[in-house]
Amino acid sequence: MGDSAPAARLLQLLDVRDFGGETLRVGDLDGDGGPDLLIVQDMRGPRTISCLTALTLQGGIIWQWGTPSRDHGEIYADLPVQIYDWDNDGANEVLFVAQATYAELYEPGNPIVERAKRYEGDAHMVVLEGATGREKRRLAIPAPADDSFLFADLTGRGRRQDFVVKDRYWNAWGVSAEGETLWHWEGSTGHYPAIADVDGDGCDEVFFGFALLDQDGTPLFDHPANGAHQDAVYIVQLADGSWRLMCGNHGIHCLTPDGAVLWSHPLAEAQHVVAGHFRPDLGPVQFMVIDRGQPEADGRRAPATLYLYDLDGNEVWQRRQPEGGWYAACVEIDWSGHGEPREVLVYSRGPGEPAAIYDGQGEIVAELPIVYPDTATPEERQTHCYFTRADVWGDSRQEVIFFGCRTAGIYTNPRPLQLPTHYNNTLYPGM
């Protein structure tokens, strides 16, 4: 990193050793209009949420649900929890899935439990009051539906109040806000879907990479997965109203809503794909893709690589990441305050490597190391962290939040926000 790329400024460091976790959500919980943090713990393997801790940005605990444990901070998969004003009463709720009983396992004794051969009872969508953590209600949902969920408008109510819920890799369900199962789809779900009203009928479609489902669960296209699953999906609408559906697996693919492939590139493992206006000179939309590599014959992995593609799939540049970054991930970010993503945040770049923010030219404009409280032990300083972004300070730029089992913190851009010059100023502002 050159002299023109300063390190980001660490504004807040939180000691979360007693309740930290590798899942975090951002939203107003205490009702003061500003963002708060929700840290999630689970019993690693079966994705059983065991503790939720609501925090202010300064680290004050608003409330806790469940019992915190230093042994429940690591995750194996995405966790089914969101912050949202789900019931449209003007205040946010916390929603999460409480699992059904895993009555019979496929592999008893295996610590990684992805699903059960037989379940007892239902899973439930639990709704907590954001300000207090008090349970407001719960809705029964299909027992296997406990891997992750997103809000969608499947019933044309004008807001995303319904749910798309999935199991690990094999099934998805559409569930209404009233708890009615609207549809069930069996196919290759991948890690998560993308949701948008791509046909303009007032209801959302659900894109799983190999398939696009209408709001009633009918496939608009459904390509054979051949035993594979998608690692990344992204939907973006262009200025002319058309849509691009991006899918990453062992390659990156750009599709239209009817399933036609506009372009693709073979990659080892395209784990993340995001869209943004990274290079205004190349048009309104470009795509950043992380290929995190695959194991070599000797067990090692090729370093991850960050790619920039233009709208037509032409490679603009690639940036090789440090050795050992198999978990490398990227997310678009408005670091500079343009009102849209102009940069990308890349993290898990390798053991001990800081996260990095790249601009559209492929230059690193900031580095963000993981920082631990002074009280952290040497072992705690080796724990993994994830990164996300949100405008938590209200300065029109997105800050970076890092979080893990033993630490969490907030980075901000140290450069002054570039604002238009205030000219023709007088004591009599009538112009």
GROMACS .gro file of C-alpha atoms in nm, residues 14-395:
model
  382
   14LEU     CA    1  -1.561  -0.360   2.153
   15ASP     CA    2  -1.471  -0.636   2.397
   16VAL     CA    3  -1.726  -0.907   2.322
   17ARG     CA    4  -1.535  -1.205   2.461
   18ASP     CA    5  -1.826  -1.328   2.673
   19PHE     CA    6  -2.093  -1.315   2.399
   20GLY     CA    7  -1.909  -1.259   2.070
   21GLY     CA    8  -2.001  -1.438   1.752
   22GLU     CA    9  -1.926  -1.465   1.383
   23THR     CA   10  -2.273  -1.343   1.285
   24LEU     CA   11  -2.378  -0.979   1.321
   25ARG     CA   12  -2.675  -0.770   1.207
   26VAL     CA   13  -2.712  -0.389   1.206
   27GLY     CA   14  -3.031  -0.194   1.274
   28ASP     CA   15  -3.210   0.036   1.517
   29LEU     CA   16  -3.305  -0.177   1.814
   30ASP     CA   17  -3.356   0.068   2.101
   31GLY     CA   18  -3.578   0.301   1.898
   32ASP     CA   19  -3.359   0.611   1.911
   33GLY     CA   20  -3.333   0.631   1.533
   34GLY     CA   21  -2.966   0.531   1.518
   35PRO     CA   22  -2.817   0.192   1.433
   36ASP     CA   23  -2.735  -0.073   1.690
   37LEU     CA   24  -2.560  -0.410   1.665
   38LEU     CA   25  -2.700  -0.759   1.714
   39ILE     CA   26  -2.444  -1.033   1.781
   40VAL     CA   27  -2.559  -1.391   1.731
   41GLN     CA   28  -2.425  -1.711   1.886
   42ASP     CA   29  -2.517  -2.066   1.794
   43MET     CA   30  -2.427  -2.421   1.885
   44ARG     CA   31  -2.188  -2.482   1.597
   45GLY     CA   32  -2.297  -2.753   1.352
   46PRO     CA   33  -2.675  -2.774   1.376
   47ARG     CA   34  -2.721  -2.394   1.351
   48THR     CA   35  -2.914  -2.369   1.676
   49ILE     CA   36  -2.927  -2.003   1.781
   50SER     CA   37  -2.840  -1.994   2.149
   51CYS     CA   38  -2.787  -1.626   2.231
   52LEU     CA   39  -2.870  -1.285   2.086
   53THR     CA   40  -2.700  -0.975   2.228
   54ALA     CA   41  -2.826  -0.629   2.134
   55LEU     CA   42  -2.554  -0.360   2.164
   56THR     CA   43  -2.521   0.011   2.112
   57LEU     CA   44  -2.234   0.125   1.890
   58GLN     CA   45  -2.044   0.210   2.208
   59GLY     CA   46  -2.076  -0.148   2.336
   60GLY     CA   47  -2.352  -0.103   2.593
   61ILE     CA   48  -2.576  -0.408   2.620
   62ILE     CA   49  -2.941  -0.325   2.546
   63TRP     CA   50  -3.067  -0.678   2.610
   64GLN     CA   51  -2.976  -1.043   2.575
   65TRP     CA   52  -3.191  -1.336   2.471
   66GLY     CA   53  -3.069  -1.683   2.563
   67THR     CA   54  -2.748  -1.772   2.743
   68PRO     CA   55  -2.410  -1.642   2.621
   69SER     CA   56  -2.114  -1.881   2.601
   70ARG     CA   57  -1.755  -1.840   2.491
   71ASP     CA   58  -1.792  -2.176   2.319
   72HIS     CA   59  -2.080  -2.069   2.092
   73GLY     CA   60  -1.922  -1.793   1.885
   74GLU     CA   61  -1.802  -1.986   1.580
   75ILE     CA   62  -2.034  -2.055   1.288
   76TYR     CA   63  -2.054  -2.324   1.025
   77ALA     CA   64  -2.317  -2.167   0.801
   78ASP     CA   65  -2.533  -1.861   0.760
   79LEU     CA   66  -2.766  -1.817   1.058
   80PRO     CA   67  -3.140  -1.749   1.021
   81VAL     CA   68  -3.174  -1.411   1.193
   82GLN     CA   69  -3.267  -1.063   1.066
   83ILE     CA   70  -3.357  -0.714   1.194
   84TYR     CA   71  -3.661  -0.556   1.026
   85ASP     CA   72  -3.984  -0.367   1.099
   86TRP     CA   73  -4.165  -0.681   0.997
   87ASP     CA   74  -4.512  -0.594   1.129
   88ASN     CA   75  -4.492  -0.234   1.002
   89ASP     CA   76  -4.558  -0.076   1.341
   90GLY     CA   77  -4.275   0.176   1.312
   91ALA     CA   78  -4.027  -0.016   1.529
   92ASN     CA   79  -3.786  -0.293   1.431
   93GLU     CA   80  -3.823  -0.653   1.535
   94VAL     CA   81  -3.562  -0.927   1.557
   95LEU     CA   82  -3.670  -1.243   1.377
   96PHE     CA   83  -3.494  -1.578   1.396
   97VAL     CA   84  -3.568  -1.943   1.332
   98ALA     CA   85  -3.592  -2.180   1.628
   99GLN     CA   86  -3.520  -2.531   1.503
  100ALA     CA   87  -3.738  -2.836   1.520
  101THR     CA   88  -3.600  -3.138   1.702
  102TYR     CA   89  -3.342  -3.334   1.499
  103ALA     CA   90  -3.486  -3.673   1.595
  104GLU     CA   91  -3.274  -3.892   1.366
  105LEU     CA   92  -2.943  -3.792   1.209
  106TYR     CA   93  -2.784  -3.909   0.887
  107GLU     CA   94  -2.443  -3.938   1.050
  108PRO     CA   95  -2.468  -3.973   1.428
  109GLY     CA   96  -2.150  -3.848   1.593
  110ASN     CA   97  -2.055  -3.612   1.311
  111PRO     CA   98  -2.015  -3.262   1.464
  112ILE     CA   99  -2.126  -3.102   1.135
  113VAL     CA  100  -2.504  -3.149   1.125
  114GLU     CA  101  -2.660  -3.009   0.807
  115ARG     CA  102  -3.004  -3.170   0.826
  116ALA     CA  103  -3.194  -3.454   0.989
  117LYS     CA  104  -3.327  -3.775   0.847
  118ARG     CA  105  -3.633  -3.727   1.068
  119TYR     CA  106  -3.766  -3.424   1.256
  120GLU     CA  107  -4.009  -3.391   1.543
  121GLY     CA  108  -4.239  -3.091   1.558
  122ASP     CA  109  -4.211  -2.772   1.355
  123ALA     CA  110  -3.947  -2.507   1.326
  124HIS     CA  111  -4.068  -2.163   1.430
  125MET     CA  112  -4.011  -1.810   1.313
  126VAL     CA  113  -3.968  -1.623   1.643
  127VAL     CA  114  -4.041  -1.250   1.652
  128LEU     CA  115  -3.878  -1.044   1.928
  129GLU     CA  116  -3.942  -0.681   2.014
  130GLY     CA  117  -3.632  -0.492   1.904
  131ALA     CA  118  -3.620  -0.261   2.205
  132THR     CA  119  -3.650  -0.526   2.477
  133GLY     CA  120  -3.593  -0.873   2.328
  134ARG     CA  121  -3.939  -0.972   2.452
  135GLU     CA  122  -4.109  -1.237   2.237
  136LYS     CA  123  -4.403  -1.091   2.043
  137ARG     CA  124  -4.513  -1.400   1.854
  138ARG     CA  125  -4.394  -1.711   1.673
  139LEU     CA  126  -4.506  -1.879   1.352
  140ALA     CA  127  -4.473  -2.248   1.273
  141ILE     CA  128  -4.273  -2.317   0.955
  142PRO     CA  129  -4.161  -2.646   0.792
  143ALA     CA  130  -3.923  -2.837   1.017
  144PRO     CA  131  -3.620  -2.851   0.781
  145ALA     CA  132  -3.639  -2.476   0.702
  146ASP     CA  133  -3.366  -2.354   0.937
  147ASP     CA  134  -3.057  -2.261   0.736
  148SER     CA  135  -3.130  -1.900   0.640
  149PHE     CA  136  -3.417  -1.676   0.535
  150LEU     CA  137  -3.482  -1.351   0.353
  151PHE     CA  138  -3.785  -1.124   0.343
  152ALA     CA  139  -3.979  -1.103   0.016
  153ASP     CA  140  -4.313  -0.981  -0.114
  154LEU     CA  141  -4.468  -1.304  -0.239
  155THR     CA  142  -4.830  -1.199  -0.194
  156GLY     CA  143  -4.842  -0.851  -0.349
  157ARG     CA  144  -4.891  -0.664  -0.021
  158GLY     CA  145  -4.655  -0.384  -0.128
  159ARG     CA  146  -4.377  -0.455   0.122
  160ARG     CA  147  -4.147  -0.746   0.199
  161GLN     CA  148  -4.327  -0.912   0.486
  162ASP     CA  149  -4.329  -1.274   0.363
  163PHE     CA  150  -4.036  -1.515   0.395
  164VAL     CA  151  -3.819  -1.727   0.170
  165VAL     CA  152  -3.670  -1.994   0.398
  166LYS     CA  153  -3.430  -2.273   0.300
  167ASP     CA  154  -3.255  -2.573   0.440
  168ARG     CA  155  -2.885  -2.620   0.382
  169TYR     CA  156  -2.872  -2.707   0.010
  170TRP     CA  157  -3.181  -2.898  -0.103
  171ASN     CA  158  -3.515  -2.725  -0.041
  172ALA     CA  159  -3.676  -2.383  -0.014
  173TRP     CA  160  -4.015  -2.265   0.102
  174GLY     CA  161  -4.220  -1.953   0.049
  175VAL     CA  162  -4.403  -1.859   0.369
  176SER     CA  163  -4.658  -1.580   0.405
  177ALA     CA  164  -4.647  -1.320   0.681
  178GLU     CA  165  -4.932  -1.512   0.844
  179GLY     CA  166  -4.725  -1.833   0.854
  180GLU     CA  167  -4.894  -2.012   0.563
  181THR     CA  168  -4.660  -2.223   0.350
  182LEU     CA  169  -4.719  -2.087   0.000
  183TRP     CA  170  -4.490  -2.322  -0.188
  184HIS     CA  171  -4.208  -2.572  -0.161
  185TRP     CA  172  -3.930  -2.607  -0.416
  186GLU     CA  173  -3.679  -2.889  -0.426
  187GLY     CA  174  -3.357  -2.811  -0.605
  188SER     CA  175  -3.004  -2.678  -0.564
  189THR     CA  176  -3.054  -2.377  -0.335
  190GLY     CA  177  -2.690  -2.286  -0.287
  191HIS     CA  178  -2.594  -2.072   0.009
  192TYR     CA  179  -2.862  -1.806  -0.029
  193PRO     CA  180  -3.101  -1.663  -0.291
  194ALA     CA  181  -3.130  -1.314  -0.437
  195ILE     CA  182  -3.472  -1.148  -0.449
  196ALA     CA  183  -3.620  -0.886  -0.685
  197ASP     CA  184  -3.936  -0.815  -0.884
  198VAL     CA  185  -3.778  -0.889  -1.220
  199ASP     CA  186  -4.104  -0.926  -1.416
  200GLY     CA  187  -4.268  -0.608  -1.282
  201ASP     CA  188  -4.585  -0.773  -1.149
  202GLY     CA  189  -4.559  -0.629  -0.798
  203CYS     CA  190  -4.429  -0.952  -0.641
  204ASP     CA  191  -4.074  -1.073  -0.590
  205GLU     CA  192  -3.902  -1.350  -0.780
  206VAL     CA  193  -3.640  -1.568  -0.610
  207PHE     CA  194  -3.309  -1.647  -0.781
  208PHE     CA  195  -3.114  -1.950  -0.663
  209GLY     CA  196  -2.848  -1.944  -0.935
  210PHE     CA  197  -2.956  -2.248  -1.132
  211ALA     CA  198  -3.324  -2.153  -1.108
  212LEU     CA  199  -3.547  -1.845  -1.095
  213LEU     CA  200  -3.879  -1.893  -0.916
  214ASP     CA  201  -4.191  -1.683  -0.959
  215GLN     CA  202  -4.369  -1.561  -0.646
  216ASP     CA  203  -4.583  -1.877  -0.638
  217GLY     CA  204  -4.278  -2.105  -0.658
  218THR     CA  205  -4.317  -2.183  -1.029
  219PRO     CA  206  -3.975  -2.205  -1.197
  220LEU     CA  207  -3.931  -1.941  -1.469
  221PHE     CA  208  -3.621  -2.136  -1.561
  222ASP     CA  209  -3.450  -2.429  -1.392
  223HIS     CA  210  -3.113  -2.541  -1.525
  224PRO     CA  211  -2.968  -2.879  -1.422
  225ALA     CA  212  -2.729  -2.834  -1.130
  226ASN     CA  213  -2.559  -3.172  -1.186
  227GLY     CA  214  -2.477  -3.205  -0.819
  228ALA     CA  215  -2.329  -2.854  -0.783
  229HIS     CA  216  -2.457  -2.552  -0.594
  230GLN     CA  217  -2.409  -2.178  -0.629
  231ASP     CA  218  -2.178  -1.995  -0.393
  232ALA     CA  219  -2.293  -1.645  -0.487
  233VAL     CA  220  -2.587  -1.471  -0.654
  234TYR     CA  221  -2.658  -1.107  -0.730
  235ILE     CA  222  -2.943  -0.933  -0.916
  236VAL     CA  223  -2.900  -0.586  -1.067
  237GLN     CA  224  -3.134  -0.374  -1.280
  238LEU     CA  225  -2.979  -0.164  -1.556
  239ALA     CA  226  -3.077   0.190  -1.653
  240ASP     CA  227  -3.286   0.061  -1.945
  241GLY     CA  228  -3.496  -0.151  -1.707
  242SER     CA  229  -3.342  -0.484  -1.803
  243TRP     CA  230  -3.197  -0.722  -1.546
  244ARG     CA  231  -2.876  -0.916  -1.502
  245LEU     CA  232  -2.866  -1.224  -1.282
  246MET     CA  233  -2.518  -1.319  -1.164
  247CYS     CA  234  -2.431  -1.666  -1.042
  248GLY     CA  235  -2.098  -1.786  -0.903
  249ASN     CA  236  -1.994  -2.147  -0.862
  250HIS     CA  237  -1.704  -2.312  -1.043
  251GLY     CA  238  -1.718  -2.014  -1.273
  252ILE     CA  239  -1.902  -1.684  -1.300
  253HIS     CA  240  -2.216  -1.659  -1.514
  254CYS     CA  241  -2.430  -1.366  -1.628
  255LEU     CA  242  -2.790  -1.458  -1.713
  256THR     CA  243  -3.111  -1.289  -1.827
  257PRO     CA  244  -3.443  -1.349  -1.646
  258ASP     CA  245  -3.536  -1.615  -1.901
  259GLY     CA  246  -3.225  -1.815  -1.812
  260ALA     CA  247  -3.015  -1.733  -2.118
  261VAL     CA  248  -2.643  -1.711  -2.045
  262LEU     CA  249  -2.500  -1.384  -2.178
  263TRP     CA  250  -2.143  -1.462  -2.078
  264SER     CA  251  -1.943  -1.674  -1.837
  265HIS     CA  252  -1.585  -1.740  -1.729
  266PRO     CA  253  -1.443  -2.062  -1.584
  267LEU     CA  254  -1.301  -2.003  -1.237
  268ALA     CA  255  -1.194  -2.241  -0.963
  269GLU     CA  256  -1.455  -2.123  -0.710
  270ALA     CA  257  -1.633  -1.792  -0.757
  271GLN     CA  258  -1.737  -1.745  -0.396
  272HIS     CA  259  -1.867  -1.386  -0.411
  273VAL     CA  260  -1.996  -1.158  -0.687
  274VAL     CA  261  -2.114  -0.799  -0.636
  275ALA     CA  262  -2.220  -0.517  -0.867
  276GLY     CA  263  -2.130  -0.149  -0.845
  277HIS     CA  264  -2.032   0.165  -1.032
  278PHE     CA  265  -1.666   0.094  -0.967
  279ARG     CA  266  -1.538   0.249  -1.292
  280PRO     CA  267  -1.757   0.532  -1.428
  281ASP     CA  268  -1.547   0.536  -1.747
  282LEU     CA  269  -1.666   0.180  -1.820
  283GLY     CA  270  -2.039   0.244  -1.793
  284PRO     CA  271  -2.295   0.230  -1.513
  285VAL     CA  272  -2.236  -0.124  -1.385
  286GLN     CA  273  -1.935  -0.351  -1.334
  287PHE     CA  274  -1.891  -0.672  -1.137
  288MET     CA  275  -1.632  -0.768  -0.875
  289VAL     CA  276  -1.575  -1.140  -0.826
  290ILE     CA  277  -1.363  -1.332  -0.574
  291ASP     CA  278  -1.226  -1.664  -0.695
  292ARG     CA  279  -1.096  -1.827  -0.379
  293GLY     CA  280  -0.922  -2.119  -0.551
  294GLN     CA  281  -0.939  -2.494  -0.507
  295PRO     CA  282  -0.705  -2.741  -0.338
  296GLU     CA  283  -0.395  -2.845  -0.530
  297ALA     CA  284  -0.273  -3.206  -0.541
  298ASP     CA  285  -0.043  -3.142  -0.244
  299GLY     CA  286  -0.330  -3.002  -0.034
  300ARG     CA  287  -0.235  -2.639  -0.076
  301ARG     CA  288  -0.465  -2.388  -0.241
  302ALA     CA  289  -0.393  -2.138  -0.510
  303PRO     CA  290  -0.423  -1.781  -0.375
  304ALA     CA  291  -0.759  -1.612  -0.409
  305THR     CA  292  -0.796  -1.359  -0.689
  306LEU     CA  293  -1.017  -1.051  -0.716
  307TYR     CA  294  -1.151  -0.979  -1.066
  308LEU     CA  295  -1.324  -0.678  -1.219
  309TYR     CA  296  -1.549  -0.746  -1.520
  310ASP     CA  297  -1.743  -0.493  -1.724
  311LEU     CA  298  -2.110  -0.537  -1.812
  312ASP     CA  299  -2.026  -0.746  -2.119
  313GLY     CA  300  -1.802  -0.982  -1.923
  314ASN     CA  301  -1.468  -0.842  -2.037
  315GLU     CA  302  -1.197  -0.875  -1.772
  316VAL     CA  303  -1.069  -0.530  -1.676
  317TRP     CA  304  -0.810  -0.641  -1.420
  318GLN     CA  305  -0.731  -0.904  -1.161
  319ARG     CA  306  -0.558  -0.873  -0.824
  320ARG     CA  307  -0.398  -1.177  -0.666
  321GLN     CA  308  -0.451  -1.199  -0.290
  322PRO     CA  309  -0.195  -1.310  -0.028
  323GLU     CA  310  -0.126  -1.679   0.029
  324GLY     CA  311  -0.364  -1.875   0.248
  325GLY     CA  312  -0.678  -1.673   0.184
  326TRP     CA  313  -0.916  -1.955   0.102
  327TYR     CA  314  -1.197  -1.786   0.298
  328ALA     CA  315  -1.154  -1.466   0.098
  329ALA     CA  316  -1.477  -1.273   0.045
  330CYS     CA  317  -1.578  -0.939  -0.101
  331VAL     CA  318  -1.861  -0.693  -0.053
  332GLU     CA  319  -1.934  -0.368  -0.234
  333ILE     CA  320  -1.895  -0.052  -0.027
  334ASP     CA  321  -1.948   0.323  -0.059
  335TRP     CA  322  -1.625   0.415   0.121
  336SER     CA  323  -1.574   0.750  -0.051
  337GLY     CA  324  -1.927   0.891  -0.019
  338HIS     CA  325  -2.050   0.890  -0.378
  339GLY     CA  326  -2.395   0.768  -0.281
  340GLU     CA  327  -2.334   0.432  -0.454
  341PRO     CA  328  -2.071   0.157  -0.429
  342ARG     CA  329  -1.745   0.271  -0.589
  343GLU     CA  330  -1.515   0.036  -0.397
  344VAL     CA  331  -1.506  -0.323  -0.278
  345LEU     CA  332  -1.404  -0.457   0.064
  346VAL     CA  333  -1.203  -0.782   0.055
  347TYR     CA  334  -1.144  -0.973   0.378
  348SER     CA  335  -1.011  -1.309   0.497
  349ARG     CA  336  -0.723  -1.249   0.259
  350GLY     CA  337  -0.487  -1.481   0.446
  351PRO     CA  338  -0.360  -1.547   0.800
  352GLY     CA  339  -0.277  -1.217   0.967
  353GLU     CA  340  -0.357  -1.014   0.655
  354PRO     CA  341  -0.566  -0.699   0.700
  355ALA     CA  342  -0.886  -0.651   0.506
  356ALA     CA  343  -0.841  -0.419   0.208
  357ILE     CA  344  -1.061  -0.175   0.021
  358TYR     CA  345  -0.996  -0.168  -0.354
  359ASP     CA  346  -1.113   0.106  -0.589
  360GLY     CA  347  -1.218   0.060  -0.949
  361GLN     CA  348  -0.860   0.095  -1.069
  362GLY     CA  349  -0.757  -0.207  -0.862
  363GLU     CA  350  -0.564   0.004  -0.611
  364ILE     CA  351  -0.584  -0.049  -0.237
  365VAL     CA  352  -0.720   0.271  -0.083
  366ALA     CA  353  -0.735   0.151   0.279
  367GLU     CA  354  -0.627  -0.142   0.493
  368LEU     CA  355  -0.815  -0.263   0.799
  369PRO     CA  356  -0.637  -0.500   1.037
  370ILE     CA  357  -0.827  -0.702   1.294
  371VAL     CA  358  -0.769  -0.545   1.638
  372TYR     CA  359  -0.821  -0.719   1.971
  373PRO     CA  360  -0.876  -0.568   2.317
  374ASP     CA  361  -0.568  -0.550   2.538
  375THR     CA  362  -0.721  -0.816   2.759
  376ALA     CA  363  -0.733  -1.075   2.477
  377THR     CA  364  -0.515  -1.382   2.520
  378PRO     CA  365  -0.274  -1.500   2.246
  379GLU     CA  366  -0.521  -1.776   2.161
  380GLU     CA  367  -0.809  -1.528   2.134
  381ARG     CA  368  -0.603  -1.315   1.898
  382GLN     CA  369  -0.598  -1.603   1.649
  383THR     CA  370  -0.976  -1.628   1.618
  384HIS     CA  371  -1.142  -1.559   1.283
  385CYS     CA  372  -1.334  -1.241   1.199
  386TYR     CA  373  -1.588  -1.138   0.938
  387PHE     CA  374  -1.654  -0.792   0.796
  388THR     CA  375  -1.961  -0.597   0.686
  389ARG     CA  376  -2.040  -0.235   0.603
  390ALA     CA  377  -2.308   0.020   0.696
  391ASP     CA  378  -2.335   0.396   0.735
  392VAL     CA  379  -2.352   0.381   1.113
  393TRP     CA  380  -2.230   0.739   1.172
  394GLY     CA  381  -2.461   0.909   0.924
  395ASP     CA  382  -2.183   1.083   0.731
   0.00000   0.00000   0.00000
